[in-house]
Amino acid sequence: MVPEPSTRRWRSDREIALRAQLGVFRRGAGDPTSRFGQDGTVTRAAQTPEGVGTLHLVCRPGESEVLAQAWGPGASWLLEAVPALLGDEDDPTGFEPHHDVVAEAWRRFSHWRVPRSGLVVDALVPAVIEQKVTGQEAFSGYRVLVRRFGVPAPGPFPGLMAPPTAARWAAVPSWAWLQASVDGARSRTVVRAMGYAGRLEEGARVSVAEAHRRLRALPGIGVWTAAEVAQRALGDPDSVSFGDYHVAKDIGWALTGTPVDDEGLAELLEPYRGHRYRVQHLLGLAGQHRPRRGPRMAPRTHLPTRTR
């Protein structure tokens, strides 16, 4: 018998669009830790400082009141974090669109705010798995590992999984990473980082600059990975995904009609300093990306080849 959930009702002073607000936490359509219902609900499972928990959010389209239900040892922590998760701590004061396309995106998605989960490891592990590979490959690898080494999420959601704890991530054997198409460089980065999980999680309670320093002090974690974590766990509106295969090209195309490299992206976004990730995400929400051409890259296995 499923226990009754802990509940909380929270009202914002702006419209809450759950899919737009929380889409960055979903690692592909088959992410076993997240569910986006056709009725607009969002459910996600996570490892919190108080243990595993499941959070289920309900908000009717166009409304601002959210019903939050949570299960498991981490239920109270997740409920307490709902306002920050839905962007209540983000302050867009001082943000001024300097391009028509940014102004239009801001008009359409003025309700969106940078989320803050407060869970660094939860954001870090999938970001490392996504380093330098296709989205298809990254999402598949994360899905395989969570289903194999995660735990069933508390609550009435069959098949929903919570990711492994830091200790469990650190114990994943090398062959299991390879079977999930995660090469040794990325798996070593995760395992090494999990040895500092406590200090990394403290990054949610220190300055963003200090959190970046702690992340980037670890081998295998660079500016792109640190930014991906800061965007989700720290609620930083300025951490741009420099080093991404698509981001610079897409933003350059959206703002100038021509794809640019990271150097060009830094120059284009300089007038938005303090809100550079806000621009990146707003353009993404508005579907502003260059036309894709050419065949998709085939996923790699990272498995050793066998001689016959």
Tab-separated table of C-alpha atoms in Angstrom:
chain	number	residue	atom	x	y	z
A	1	MET	CA	0.000	0.000	0.000
A	2	VAL	CA	1.400	3.393	-1.027
A	3	PRO	CA	1.597	5.835	1.890
A	4	GLU	CA	-0.196	9.147	1.703
A	5	PRO	CA	2.002	11.915	0.272
A	6	SER	CA	3.199	15.002	2.039
A	7	THR	CA	1.639	18.003	0.316
A	8	ARG	CA	2.182	21.688	-0.198
A	9	ARG	CA	0.314	24.373	-2.111
A	10	TRP	CA	2.397	27.237	-3.397
A	11	ARG	CA	1.233	30.282	-5.329
A	12	SER	CA	3.493	32.391	-7.501
A	13	ASP	CA	2.988	35.979	-8.629
A	14	ARG	CA	3.426	34.819	-12.248
A	15	GLU	CA	2.109	32.067	-14.460
A	16	ILE	CA	3.784	28.701	-13.900
A	17	ALA	CA	4.285	26.584	-17.015
A	18	LEU	CA	5.699	23.352	-15.629
A	19	ARG	CA	6.962	21.895	-18.894
A	20	ALA	CA	8.848	25.051	-19.852
A	21	GLN	CA	10.093	25.561	-16.313
A	22	LEU	CA	11.406	22.053	-15.688
A	23	GLY	CA	12.246	20.760	-19.148
A	24	VAL	CA	16.004	21.117	-18.550
A	25	PHE	CA	15.856	18.412	-15.894
A	26	ARG	CA	14.560	15.795	-18.307
A	27	ARG	CA	17.378	13.805	-19.906
A	28	GLY	CA	15.609	12.702	-23.044
A	29	ALA	CA	12.126	11.323	-23.617
A	30	GLY	CA	12.997	8.025	-21.915
A	31	ASP	CA	14.525	9.528	-18.768
A	32	PRO	CA	13.461	7.102	-16.001
A	33	THR	CA	13.776	9.810	-13.329
A	34	SER	CA	11.244	12.201	-14.901
A	35	ARG	CA	7.715	12.082	-16.261
A	36	PHE	CA	5.921	14.863	-18.082
A	37	GLY	CA	2.235	14.008	-18.204
A	38	GLN	CA	-0.092	14.894	-21.059
A	39	ASP	CA	-2.186	16.692	-18.456
A	40	GLY	CA	0.711	19.090	-17.788
A	41	THR	CA	1.894	17.427	-14.588
A	42	VAL	CA	5.588	16.852	-13.869
A	43	THR	CA	7.004	14.085	-11.699
A	44	ARG	CA	10.674	13.663	-10.850
A	45	ALA	CA	12.663	11.481	-8.481
A	46	ALA	CA	15.919	12.562	-6.871
A	47	GLN	CA	18.455	11.820	-4.177
A	48	THR	CA	18.207	14.649	-1.642
A	49	PRO	CA	20.339	15.402	1.437
A	50	GLU	CA	17.597	13.642	3.452
A	51	GLY	CA	17.298	10.590	1.202
A	52	VAL	CA	15.441	9.500	-1.885
A	53	GLY	CA	12.227	11.283	-2.779
A	54	THR	CA	9.621	11.737	-5.482
A	55	LEU	CA	8.010	15.090	-6.317
A	56	HIS	CA	4.747	15.356	-8.281
A	57	LEU	CA	3.652	18.823	-9.421
A	58	VAL	CA	0.234	19.866	-10.696
A	59	CYS	CA	-0.575	23.280	-12.163
A	60	ARG	CA	-3.309	24.032	-14.664
A	61	PRO	CA	-2.172	25.878	-17.808
A	62	GLY	CA	-2.235	29.631	-17.349
A	63	GLU	CA	-2.491	29.435	-13.561
A	64	SER	CA	-0.026	30.253	-10.818
A	65	GLU	CA	-0.950	27.880	-7.982
A	66	VAL	CA	0.990	24.634	-7.765
A	67	LEU	CA	-0.046	21.543	-5.848
A	68	ALA	CA	3.075	19.645	-4.814
A	69	GLN	CA	2.981	16.084	-3.492
A	70	ALA	CA	6.032	14.175	-2.322
A	71	TRP	CA	6.919	10.703	-1.091
A	72	GLY	CA	9.922	9.103	0.579
A	73	PRO	CA	12.546	10.204	3.115
A	74	GLY	CA	13.373	13.229	0.946
A	75	ALA	CA	9.739	14.411	0.707
A	76	SER	CA	10.045	17.336	3.122
A	77	TRP	CA	13.255	18.532	1.478
A	78	LEU	CA	11.694	18.424	-1.981
A	79	LEU	CA	8.585	20.308	-0.873
A	80	GLU	CA	10.686	22.995	0.768
A	81	ALA	CA	12.643	23.404	-2.459
A	82	VAL	CA	9.577	23.827	-4.729
A	83	PRO	CA	9.679	27.659	-4.992
A	84	ALA	CA	13.368	27.678	-5.949
A	85	LEU	CA	12.853	24.791	-8.375
A	86	LEU	CA	10.143	26.823	-10.089
A	87	GLY	CA	12.391	29.869	-10.359
A	88	ASP	CA	11.186	31.958	-7.422
A	89	GLU	CA	14.751	32.911	-6.457
A	90	ASP	CA	15.643	34.113	-9.947
A	91	ASP	CA	15.623	37.884	-10.408
A	92	PRO	CA	15.466	39.152	-14.008
A	93	THR	CA	15.923	42.767	-12.913
A	94	GLY	CA	18.330	44.484	-15.278
A	95	PHE	CA	17.686	42.121	-18.148
A	96	GLU	CA	17.205	44.097	-21.361
A	97	PRO	CA	16.823	42.489	-24.781
A	98	HIS	CA	19.235	44.005	-27.306
A	99	HIS	CA	17.970	41.967	-30.247
A	100	ASP	CA	14.460	41.710	-31.642
A	101	VAL	CA	14.504	37.927	-31.499
A	102	VAL	CA	15.428	38.016	-27.802
A	103	ALA	CA	12.713	40.583	-27.118
A	104	GLU	CA	10.148	38.341	-28.830
A	105	ALA	CA	11.299	35.271	-26.865
A	106	TRP	CA	11.090	37.260	-23.618
A	107	ARG	CA	7.599	38.419	-24.517
A	108	ARG	CA	6.457	34.854	-25.156
A	109	PHE	CA	8.158	33.297	-22.140
A	110	SER	CA	8.180	36.132	-19.624
A	111	HIS	CA	6.864	33.645	-17.036
A	112	TRP	CA	10.013	31.514	-17.246
A	113	ARG	CA	12.660	31.822	-14.551
A	114	VAL	CA	15.969	30.041	-14.059
A	115	PRO	CA	15.272	26.995	-11.867
A	116	ARG	CA	17.360	26.019	-8.875
A	117	SER	CA	17.206	22.404	-7.710
A	118	GLY	CA	19.951	22.709	-5.079
A	119	LEU	CA	21.153	19.209	-6.037
A	120	VAL	CA	24.643	19.350	-7.510
A	121	VAL	CA	25.337	15.624	-7.949
A	122	ASP	CA	21.891	15.163	-9.512
A	123	ALA	CA	22.919	17.643	-12.240
A	124	LEU	CA	26.603	16.733	-12.464
A	125	VAL	CA	26.485	13.036	-13.313
A	126	PRO	CA	24.287	13.303	-16.424
A	127	ALA	CA	26.243	16.378	-17.535
A	128	VAL	CA	29.485	14.386	-17.455
A	129	ILE	CA	27.830	11.514	-19.332
A	130	GLU	CA	26.748	14.040	-21.987
A	131	GLN	CA	30.289	15.339	-22.582
A	132	LYS	CA	31.353	15.282	-26.249
A	133	VAL	CA	28.742	12.796	-27.447
A	134	THR	CA	25.420	12.999	-29.237
A	135	GLY	CA	22.289	13.588	-27.204
A	136	GLN	CA	20.990	10.182	-28.271
A	137	GLU	CA	24.087	8.455	-26.929
A	138	ALA	CA	24.162	10.451	-23.699
A	139	PHE	CA	20.483	9.961	-22.882
A	140	SER	CA	20.717	6.245	-23.631
A	141	GLY	CA	23.753	5.808	-21.369
A	142	TYR	CA	22.172	7.648	-18.472
A	143	ARG	CA	18.932	5.708	-18.896
A	144	VAL	CA	20.702	2.348	-18.844
A	145	LEU	CA	22.761	3.190	-15.760
A	146	VAL	CA	19.868	4.610	-13.743
A	147	ARG	CA	17.673	1.615	-14.483
A	148	ARG	CA	20.447	-0.733	-13.478
A	149	PHE	CA	21.896	1.000	-10.427
A	150	GLY	CA	19.179	3.420	-9.297
A	151	VAL	CA	16.313	2.652	-6.928
A	152	PRO	CA	12.541	2.565	-7.473
A	153	ALA	CA	11.084	5.978	-6.758
A	154	PRO	CA	8.785	6.225	-3.731
A	155	GLY	CA	5.104	6.769	-4.455
A	156	PRO	CA	2.494	5.480	-6.904
A	157	PHE	CA	4.610	5.712	-10.058
A	158	PRO	CA	5.537	2.231	-11.355
A	159	GLY	CA	8.725	2.286	-13.389
A	160	LEU	CA	9.883	5.684	-12.131
A	161	MET	CA	13.463	5.479	-10.856
A	162	ALA	CA	15.603	7.652	-8.647
A	163	PRO	CA	19.251	7.971	-9.694
A	164	PRO	CA	21.948	6.207	-7.671
A	165	THR	CA	23.426	7.831	-4.592
A	166	ALA	CA	26.930	9.245	-4.895
A	167	ALA	CA	28.326	6.128	-3.221
A	168	ARG	CA	26.461	3.909	-5.651
A	169	TRP	CA	27.684	5.898	-8.676
A	170	ALA	CA	31.228	5.488	-7.385
A	171	ALA	CA	30.746	1.710	-7.158
A	172	VAL	CA	29.491	1.178	-10.726
A	173	PRO	CA	31.983	-1.266	-12.276
A	174	SER	CA	33.986	-0.243	-15.320
A	175	TRP	CA	32.377	-2.847	-17.573
A	176	ALA	CA	28.898	-1.515	-16.771
A	177	TRP	CA	29.903	1.964	-17.894
A	178	LEU	CA	31.200	0.531	-21.165
A	179	GLN	CA	28.007	-1.459	-21.689
A	180	ALA	CA	26.128	1.837	-21.331
A	181	SER	CA	28.403	3.390	-24.007
A	182	VAL	CA	30.156	5.645	-21.490
A	183	ASP	CA	33.902	5.648	-22.121
A	184	GLY	CA	36.597	5.457	-19.502
A	185	ALA	CA	37.360	9.186	-19.467
A	186	ARG	CA	33.792	10.094	-18.547
A	187	SER	CA	33.270	7.232	-16.109
A	188	ARG	CA	36.522	8.068	-14.300
A	189	THR	CA	35.396	11.681	-14.029
A	190	VAL	CA	32.113	10.624	-12.391
A	191	VAL	CA	33.760	8.152	-10.014
A	192	ARG	CA	36.429	10.681	-9.021
A	193	ALA	CA	33.843	13.434	-8.470
A	194	MET	CA	31.709	11.194	-6.259
A	195	GLY	CA	34.610	11.031	-3.827
A	196	TYR	CA	34.053	14.767	-3.274
A	197	ALA	CA	30.254	14.652	-3.407
A	198	GLY	CA	29.769	16.277	-0.011
A	199	ARG	CA	31.966	19.234	-0.879
A	200	LEU	CA	30.346	19.575	-4.286
A	201	GLU	CA	26.862	19.563	-2.780
A	202	GLU	CA	27.975	22.410	-0.503
A	203	GLY	CA	28.252	24.391	-3.739
A	204	ALA	CA	24.510	24.988	-3.508
A	205	ARG	CA	25.123	26.992	-0.332
A	206	VAL	CA	28.144	29.062	-1.378
A	207	SER	CA	28.632	31.652	-4.115
A	208	VAL	CA	28.229	30.581	-7.717
A	209	ALA	CA	31.869	31.528	-8.344
A	210	GLU	CA	33.015	29.244	-5.529
A	211	ALA	CA	30.787	26.428	-6.746
A	212	HIS	CA	32.330	26.769	-10.223
A	213	ARG	CA	35.808	26.709	-8.681
A	214	ARG	CA	35.086	23.513	-6.785
A	215	LEU	CA	33.658	21.809	-9.845
A	216	ARG	CA	36.461	22.834	-12.177
A	217	ALA	CA	39.133	21.835	-9.682
A	218	LEU	CA	38.307	18.231	-10.551
A	219	PRO	CA	39.967	16.688	-13.639
A	220	GLY	CA	37.472	16.094	-16.419
A	221	ILE	CA	35.131	18.936	-15.443
A	222	GLY	CA	35.488	22.014	-17.609
A	223	VAL	CA	33.561	25.164	-18.348
A	224	TRP	CA	30.749	23.388	-20.238
A	225	THR	CA	30.054	20.812	-17.526
A	226	ALA	CA	30.233	23.391	-14.741
A	227	ALA	CA	27.790	25.613	-16.632
A	228	GLU	CA	25.339	22.755	-17.170
A	229	VAL	CA	25.371	22.116	-13.421
A	230	ALA	CA	25.067	25.801	-12.509
A	231	GLN	CA	22.066	26.239	-14.812
A	232	ARG	CA	20.115	23.507	-13.021
A	233	ALA	CA	21.434	23.106	-9.494
A	234	LEU	CA	22.514	26.673	-8.718
A	235	GLY	CA	19.969	28.744	-10.626
A	236	ASP	CA	22.678	30.840	-12.265
A	237	PRO	CA	21.280	33.085	-15.035
A	238	ASP	CA	24.754	33.789	-16.458
A	239	SER	CA	26.411	30.370	-16.926
A	240	VAL	CA	26.563	29.877	-20.701
A	241	SER	CA	27.174	26.457	-22.267
A	242	PHE	CA	30.467	27.450	-23.906
A	243	GLY	CA	31.971	24.434	-25.624
A	244	ASP	CA	28.637	22.991	-26.708
A	245	TYR	CA	28.461	21.643	-30.259
A	246	HIS	CA	25.226	23.506	-31.040
A	247	VAL	CA	24.808	26.463	-28.659
A	248	ALA	CA	27.236	28.977	-30.205
A	249	LYS	CA	26.121	28.123	-33.742
A	250	ASP	CA	22.428	28.344	-32.844
A	251	ILE	CA	22.649	31.623	-30.929
A	252	GLY	CA	24.859	33.163	-33.611
A	253	TRP	CA	22.341	32.145	-36.258
A	254	ALA	CA	19.425	33.496	-34.191
A	255	LEU	CA	21.059	36.864	-33.470
A	256	THR	CA	22.980	37.524	-36.689
A	257	GLY	CA	21.850	34.975	-39.255
A	258	THR	CA	25.303	33.355	-39.200
A	259	PRO	CA	26.602	30.605	-36.895
A	260	VAL	CA	29.534	31.637	-34.685
A	261	ASP	CA	32.144	29.914	-32.539
A	262	ASP	CA	32.586	30.321	-28.776
A	263	GLU	CA	34.651	33.475	-29.199
A	264	GLY	CA	31.930	34.993	-31.335
A	265	LEU	CA	29.287	33.862	-28.858
A	266	ALA	CA	31.101	35.550	-25.978
A	267	GLU	CA	31.172	38.785	-27.955
A	268	LEU	CA	27.487	38.563	-28.901
A	269	LEU	CA	26.391	37.880	-25.326
A	270	GLU	CA	28.634	40.431	-23.610
A	271	PRO	CA	25.838	43.083	-23.496
A	272	TYR	CA	23.759	40.517	-21.580
A	273	ARG	CA	26.399	39.758	-18.931
A	274	GLY	CA	24.640	38.650	-15.784
A	275	HIS	CA	21.838	37.156	-17.886
A	276	ARG	CA	23.694	35.304	-20.629
A	277	TYR	CA	22.214	31.900	-19.844
A	278	ARG	CA	18.801	33.543	-19.693
A	279	VAL	CA	19.275	34.537	-23.331
A	280	GLN	CA	20.488	31.054	-24.247
A	281	HIS	CA	17.477	29.348	-22.716
A	282	LEU	CA	14.880	31.844	-23.920
A	283	LEU	CA	16.080	31.359	-27.486
A	284	GLY	CA	15.889	27.607	-26.962
A	285	LEU	CA	12.326	27.842	-25.656
A	286	ALA	CA	11.424	29.915	-28.715
A	287	GLY	CA	12.833	27.240	-31.018
A	288	GLN	CA	15.559	29.507	-32.374
A	289	HIS	CA	18.158	27.172	-33.841
A	290	ARG	CA	19.854	26.971	-37.197
A	291	PRO	CA	18.492	24.497	-39.755
A	292	ARG	CA	20.020	21.072	-39.260
A	293	ARG	CA	21.620	19.496	-42.319
A	294	GLY	CA	23.361	16.231	-42.981
A	295	PRO	CA	23.055	12.759	-41.456
A	296	ARG	CA	23.010	12.220	-37.724
A	297	MET	CA	26.156	10.883	-36.098
A	298	ALA	CA	25.832	7.194	-35.305
A	299	PRO	CA	26.122	6.315	-31.609
A	300	ARG	CA	29.287	4.563	-30.467
A	301	THR	CA	29.414	1.509	-28.208
A	302	HIS	CA	32.809	2.045	-26.491
A	303	LEU	CA	32.985	-1.733	-26.159
A	304	PRO	CA	36.234	-3.518	-26.978
A	305	THR	CA	36.201	-5.217	-30.360
A	306	ARG	CA	36.525	-8.982	-30.407
A	307	THR	CA	38.921	-10.771	-32.722
A	308	ARG	CA	37.644	-13.916	-34.423
